[in-house]
CSV table of C-alpha atoms in Angstrom, one decimal:
chain,number,residue,atom,x,y,z
A,1,GLY,CA,-27.8,140.5,65.1
A,2,ALA,CA,-24.4,142.2,66.0
A,3,GLY,CA,-22.8,140.8,69.1
A,4,VAL,CA,-20.3,142.4,71.5
A,5,SER,CA,-17.2,143.5,69.6
A,6,GLN,CA,-13.7,144.5,71.1
A,7,SER,CA,-10.7,146.2,69.7
A,8,PRO,CA,-8.1,145.6,69.1
A,9,SER,CA,-8.0,141.8,68.9
A,10,ASN,CA,-4.4,141.8,69.7
A,11,LYS,CA,-2.1,144.4,71.4
A,12,VAL,CA,1.6,144.2,71.9
A,13,THR,CA,3.0,146.9,74.0
A,14,GLU,CA,6.3,147.9,76.0
A,15,LYS,CA,6.3,148.0,79.7
A,16,GLY,CA,5.3,151.5,80.9
A,17,LYS,CA,3.3,152.4,77.9
A,18,ASP,CA,-0.4,153.3,78.3
A,19,VAL,CA,-2.9,151.2,76.3
A,20,GLU,CA,-6.7,151.6,75.7
A,21,LEU,CA,-9.0,148.8,75.0
A,22,ARG,CA,-12.5,149.3,73.4
A,23,CYS,CA,-15.7,147.4,73.8
A,24,ASP,CA,-19.0,147.9,71.7
A,25,PRO,CA,-21.8,146.2,73.6
A,26,ILE,CA,-24.9,144.9,72.0
A,27,SER,CA,-27.2,147.6,71.0
A,28,GLY,CA,-29.7,148.3,73.8
A,29,HIS,CA,-27.6,146.4,76.5
A,30,THR,CA,-27.6,148.8,79.7
A,31,ALA,CA,-25.1,146.9,81.6
A,32,LEU,CA,-21.5,146.3,80.6
A,33,TYR,CA,-18.7,144.3,82.4
A,34,TRP,CA,-15.0,143.9,82.2
A,35,TYR,CA,-13.3,140.9,82.9
A,36,ARG,CA,-9.6,139.6,82.4
A,37,GLN,CA,-8.2,136.2,81.9
A,38,SER,CA,-4.5,135.3,82.5
A,39,LEU,CA,-3.3,132.2,80.8
A,40,GLY,CA,-4.5,129.1,82.0
A,41,GLN,CA,-6.7,130.7,84.7
A,42,GLY,CA,-10.6,131.5,85.1
A,43,LEU,CA,-11.9,135.0,84.6
A,44,GLU,CA,-11.5,137.9,87.1
A,45,PHE,CA,-14.1,140.5,87.3
A,46,LEU,CA,-12.8,144.0,86.9
A,47,ILE,CA,-15.5,146.4,86.8
A,48,TYR,CA,-19.1,147.0,85.5
A,49,PHE,CA,-21.3,149.7,84.3
A,50,GLN,CA,-25.0,150.4,84.6
A,51,GLY,CA,-25.5,153.0,81.9
A,52,ASN,CA,-22.5,155.3,82.1
A,53,SER,CA,-22.1,154.9,85.8
A,54,ALA,CA,-19.7,152.2,87.4
A,55,PRO,CA,-21.3,151.4,90.8
A,56,ASP,CA,-18.8,148.5,91.2
A,57,LYS,CA,-14.9,149.0,90.7
A,58,SER,CA,-14.1,146.7,93.1
A,59,GLY,CA,-12.2,144.1,90.9
A,60,LEU,CA,-9.8,147.0,89.3
A,61,PRO,CA,-6.3,145.7,90.3
A,62,SER,CA,-4.6,149.1,91.0
A,63,ASP,CA,-5.1,152.8,90.4
A,64,ARG,CA,-3.4,152.1,87.0
A,65,PHE,CA,-6.6,150.7,85.8
A,66,SER,CA,-9.6,152.8,85.0
A,67,ALA,CA,-12.7,152.6,82.6
A,68,GLU,CA,-15.4,154.7,81.2
A,69,ARG,CA,-18.5,154.3,79.3
A,70,THR,CA,-20.0,157.2,77.3
A,71,GLY,CA,-23.5,157.6,75.8
A,72,GLY,CA,-24.6,154.2,77.6
A,73,SER,CA,-22.7,152.3,74.7
A,74,VAL,CA,-19.0,152.1,74.2
A,75,SER,CA,-16.6,151.5,77.0
A,76,THR,CA,-13.0,152.1,77.3
A,77,LEU,CA,-10.6,150.4,79.7
A,78,THR,CA,-7.2,152.1,80.2
A,79,ILE,CA,-4.2,150.5,81.6
A,80,GLN,CA,-1.6,153.3,82.4
A,81,ARG,CA,2.3,152.5,82.7
A,82,THR,CA,1.7,148.9,81.7
A,83,GLN,CA,3.5,146.1,83.6
A,84,GLN,CA,4.2,142.4,82.5
A,85,GLU,CA,1.8,141.1,85.0
A,86,ASP,CA,-1.0,143.0,83.1
A,87,SER,CA,-0.6,140.4,80.0
A,88,ALA,CA,-3.9,138.6,79.8
A,89,VAL,CA,-7.0,138.5,77.6
A,90,TYR,CA,-9.4,141.3,78.5
A,91,LEU,CA,-12.9,140.3,78.0
A,92,CYS,CA,-16.0,142.5,77.9
A,93,ALA,CA,-19.6,141.6,78.3
A,94,SER,CA,-22.9,143.1,77.9
A,95,SER,CA,-26.2,142.4,79.3
A,96,LEU,CA,-29.9,143.8,79.1
A,97,ALA,CA,-29.7,145.0,82.8
A,98,THR,CA,-28.1,144.0,86.0
A,99,SER,CA,-30.1,141.2,87.6
A,100,LEU,CA,-29.3,138.1,89.2
A,101,ARG,CA,-30.6,136.0,86.1
A,102,ASN,CA,-29.8,138.3,83.1
A,103,THR,CA,-27.5,136.4,80.5
A,104,GLN,CA,-24.0,138.0,79.7
A,105,TYR,CA,-23.0,138.0,76.2
A,106,PHE,CA,-19.1,138.1,75.8
A,107,GLY,CA,-17.0,139.8,73.2
A,108,PRO,CA,-13.9,137.8,71.6
A,109,GLY,CA,-11.5,139.7,74.0
A,110,THR,CA,-8.4,141.5,73.5
A,111,ARG,CA,-5.1,139.7,74.0
A,112,LEU,CA,-2.7,142.2,75.6
A,113,THR,CA,0.9,141.4,75.7
A,114,VAL,CA,3.4,143.8,77.7
A,115,LEU,CA,7.0,143.3,76.7
B,1,ASP,CA,-20.1,135.5,96.5
B,2,ALA,CA,-21.2,131.9,97.0
B,3,LYS,CA,-18.7,129.5,95.9
B,4,THR,CA,-19.0,126.4,93.5
B,5,THR,CA,-17.0,123.5,93.2
B,6,GLN,CA,-16.4,121.3,90.0
B,7,PRO,CA,-14.3,118.4,89.0
B,8,ASN,CA,-11.2,119.4,87.1
B,9,SER,CA,-11.9,117.5,83.8
B,10,MET,CA,-14.0,114.8,82.2
B,11,GLU,CA,-14.0,112.8,79.2
B,12,SER,CA,-16.8,111.8,77.2
B,13,ASN,CA,-17.3,109.8,74.0
B,14,GLU,CA,-19.1,111.6,70.9
B,15,GLU,CA,-22.6,111.1,70.8
B,16,GLU,CA,-22.9,109.9,74.5
B,17,PRO,CA,-24.7,112.2,76.8
B,18,VAL,CA,-22.5,113.9,79.5
B,19,HIS,CA,-23.3,115.0,83.0
B,20,LEU,CA,-21.3,117.7,84.4
B,21,PRO,CA,-21.8,118.1,88.2
B,22,CYS,CA,-21.5,121.1,90.4
B,23,ASN,CA,-21.7,121.6,94.3
B,24,HIS,CA,-22.9,124.9,95.6
B,25,SER,CA,-23.5,124.1,99.3
B,26,THR,CA,-23.4,127.8,100.3
B,27,ILE,CA,-26.1,129.0,97.6
B,28,SER,CA,-28.4,131.7,98.9
B,29,GLY,CA,-32.1,131.6,98.1
B,30,THR,CA,-31.8,134.4,95.5
B,31,ASP,CA,-28.7,133.0,93.5
B,32,TYR,CA,-29.3,131.8,90.2
B,33,ILE,CA,-27.3,129.0,89.1
B,34,HIS,CA,-25.6,129.7,85.6
B,35,TRP,CA,-23.6,127.6,83.2
B,36,TYR,CA,-21.3,129.2,80.7
B,37,ARG,CA,-18.7,127.5,78.5
B,38,GLN,CA,-15.6,128.8,76.9
B,39,LEU,CA,-14.3,127.0,73.7
B,40,PRO,CA,-10.6,127.4,72.9
B,41,SER,CA,-9.4,131.1,72.1
B,42,GLN,CA,-13.0,132.4,72.4
B,43,GLY,CA,-14.9,134.3,75.1
B,44,PRO,CA,-17.4,132.5,77.4
B,45,GLU,CA,-20.7,131.5,76.1
B,46,TYR,CA,-23.9,131.4,77.9
B,47,VAL,CA,-25.2,127.8,78.2
B,48,ILE,CA,-28.3,127.8,80.6
B,49,HIS,CA,-29.4,129.1,84.0
B,50,GLY,CA,-31.9,128.1,86.6
B,51,LEU,CA,-33.2,129.0,90.0
B,52,THR,CA,-35.2,125.9,91.5
B,53,SER,CA,-36.8,123.9,88.6
B,54,ASN,CA,-35.0,121.8,86.0
B,55,VAL,CA,-34.6,123.7,82.6
B,56,ASN,CA,-34.2,122.7,79.1
B,57,ASN,CA,-33.2,124.6,76.1
B,58,ARG,CA,-31.6,123.7,72.7
B,59,MET,CA,-28.1,123.4,74.0
B,60,ALA,CA,-28.5,121.4,77.2
B,61,SER,CA,-30.5,120.6,80.4
B,62,LEU,CA,-29.9,121.7,83.7
B,63,ALA,CA,-31.0,119.4,86.7
B,64,ILE,CA,-31.1,121.3,90.1
B,65,ALA,CA,-31.0,119.2,93.4
B,66,GLU,CA,-34.3,119.7,95.5
B,67,ASP,CA,-32.2,121.5,98.3
B,68,ARG,CA,-30.3,123.4,95.6
B,69,LYS,CA,-26.8,122.8,96.9
B,70,SER,CA,-26.0,120.7,93.7
B,71,SER,CA,-26.7,120.9,90.0
B,72,THR,CA,-25.9,118.9,87.0
B,73,LEU,CA,-25.5,120.2,83.3
B,74,ILE,CA,-26.7,117.7,80.8
B,75,LEU,CA,-25.4,117.6,77.1
B,76,HIS,CA,-27.7,115.1,75.6
B,77,ARG,CA,-25.4,113.9,72.9
B,78,ALA,CA,-21.9,115.2,73.0
B,79,THR,CA,-20.1,116.6,69.8
B,80,LEU,CA,-16.7,117.2,69.1
B,81,ARG,CA,-17.5,121.0,69.2
B,82,ASP,CA,-18.9,120.5,72.7
B,83,ALA,CA,-15.0,120.2,74.1
B,84,ALA,CA,-14.8,123.4,76.0
B,85,VAL,CA,-14.1,124.7,79.7
B,86,TYR,CA,-17.5,124.7,81.5
B,87,TYR,CA,-18.2,127.2,84.2
B,88,CYS,CA,-20.9,126.7,86.7
B,89,ILE,CA,-21.5,130.0,88.4
B,90,LEU,CA,-23.8,131.5,91.0
B,91,SER,CA,-25.2,135.0,90.1
B,92,GLY,CA,-23.7,137.4,92.7
B,93,ALA,CA,-24.6,141.2,93.5
B,94,ASN,CA,-25.1,143.4,90.5
B,95,SER,CA,-25.0,139.9,88.4
B,96,LYS,CA,-21.3,140.0,88.4
B,97,LEU,CA,-20.0,136.5,87.6
B,98,THR,CA,-17.3,135.1,89.6
B,99,PHE,CA,-15.7,132.3,87.5
B,100,GLY,CA,-13.7,129.4,89.2
B,101,LYS,CA,-11.5,127.2,86.9
B,102,GLY,CA,-14.5,125.2,85.4
B,103,ILE,CA,-14.4,121.6,84.3
B,104,THR,CA,-12.5,120.8,81.0
B,105,LEU,CA,-14.8,118.6,79.1
B,106,SER,CA,-12.9,116.4,76.3
B,107,VAL,CA,-14.8,114.5,73.8
B,108,ARG,CA,-13.4,111.5,72.2
B,109,PRO,CA,-14.5,110.7,68.5
């Protein structure tokens, strides 16, 4: 079956511009997660959704970052007024539910480059 | 979230078994032990997880110490395609995964 998809695969933008990153989770997965990975680093948790609500936004680095999820499916991560330090690969994952044992399935990521 | 400790890197020969260790001395009773791996230029991929008992699946085996303070991921016959960064992770609140730097596995032909 179809896995997690993300678009665009690559995004180059200029400092100060806004960007939107999209994630399509696996059908039927109620939990959705956003992570980012800077060059040579491990993954950093940003936010997770259970259905359309986001109980844990603790990882968002600043108020320039926001995310929403509609219809319990597609999610959009928005970065306003991008900065060079926002350059990273943004990864989305989904799972059947939020529990300690549920496997997360990751998308291929969106590589964001801020010039 | 409880922390895990892994060596930075390990080398293996193709078609030989590989044992990747992980220490998690502060694990809580409800934490599952998860292993994911990340091949170059790809998103992480689930490998295996367990709670107390050893686990086997088509990809690997997971050996969990009796006191659960350490575990070992076992690849029975390493292939070149197994070269990746392997992450040992304890499940946290809301199943948020806290990734460390992982262990980089190199496989020699």
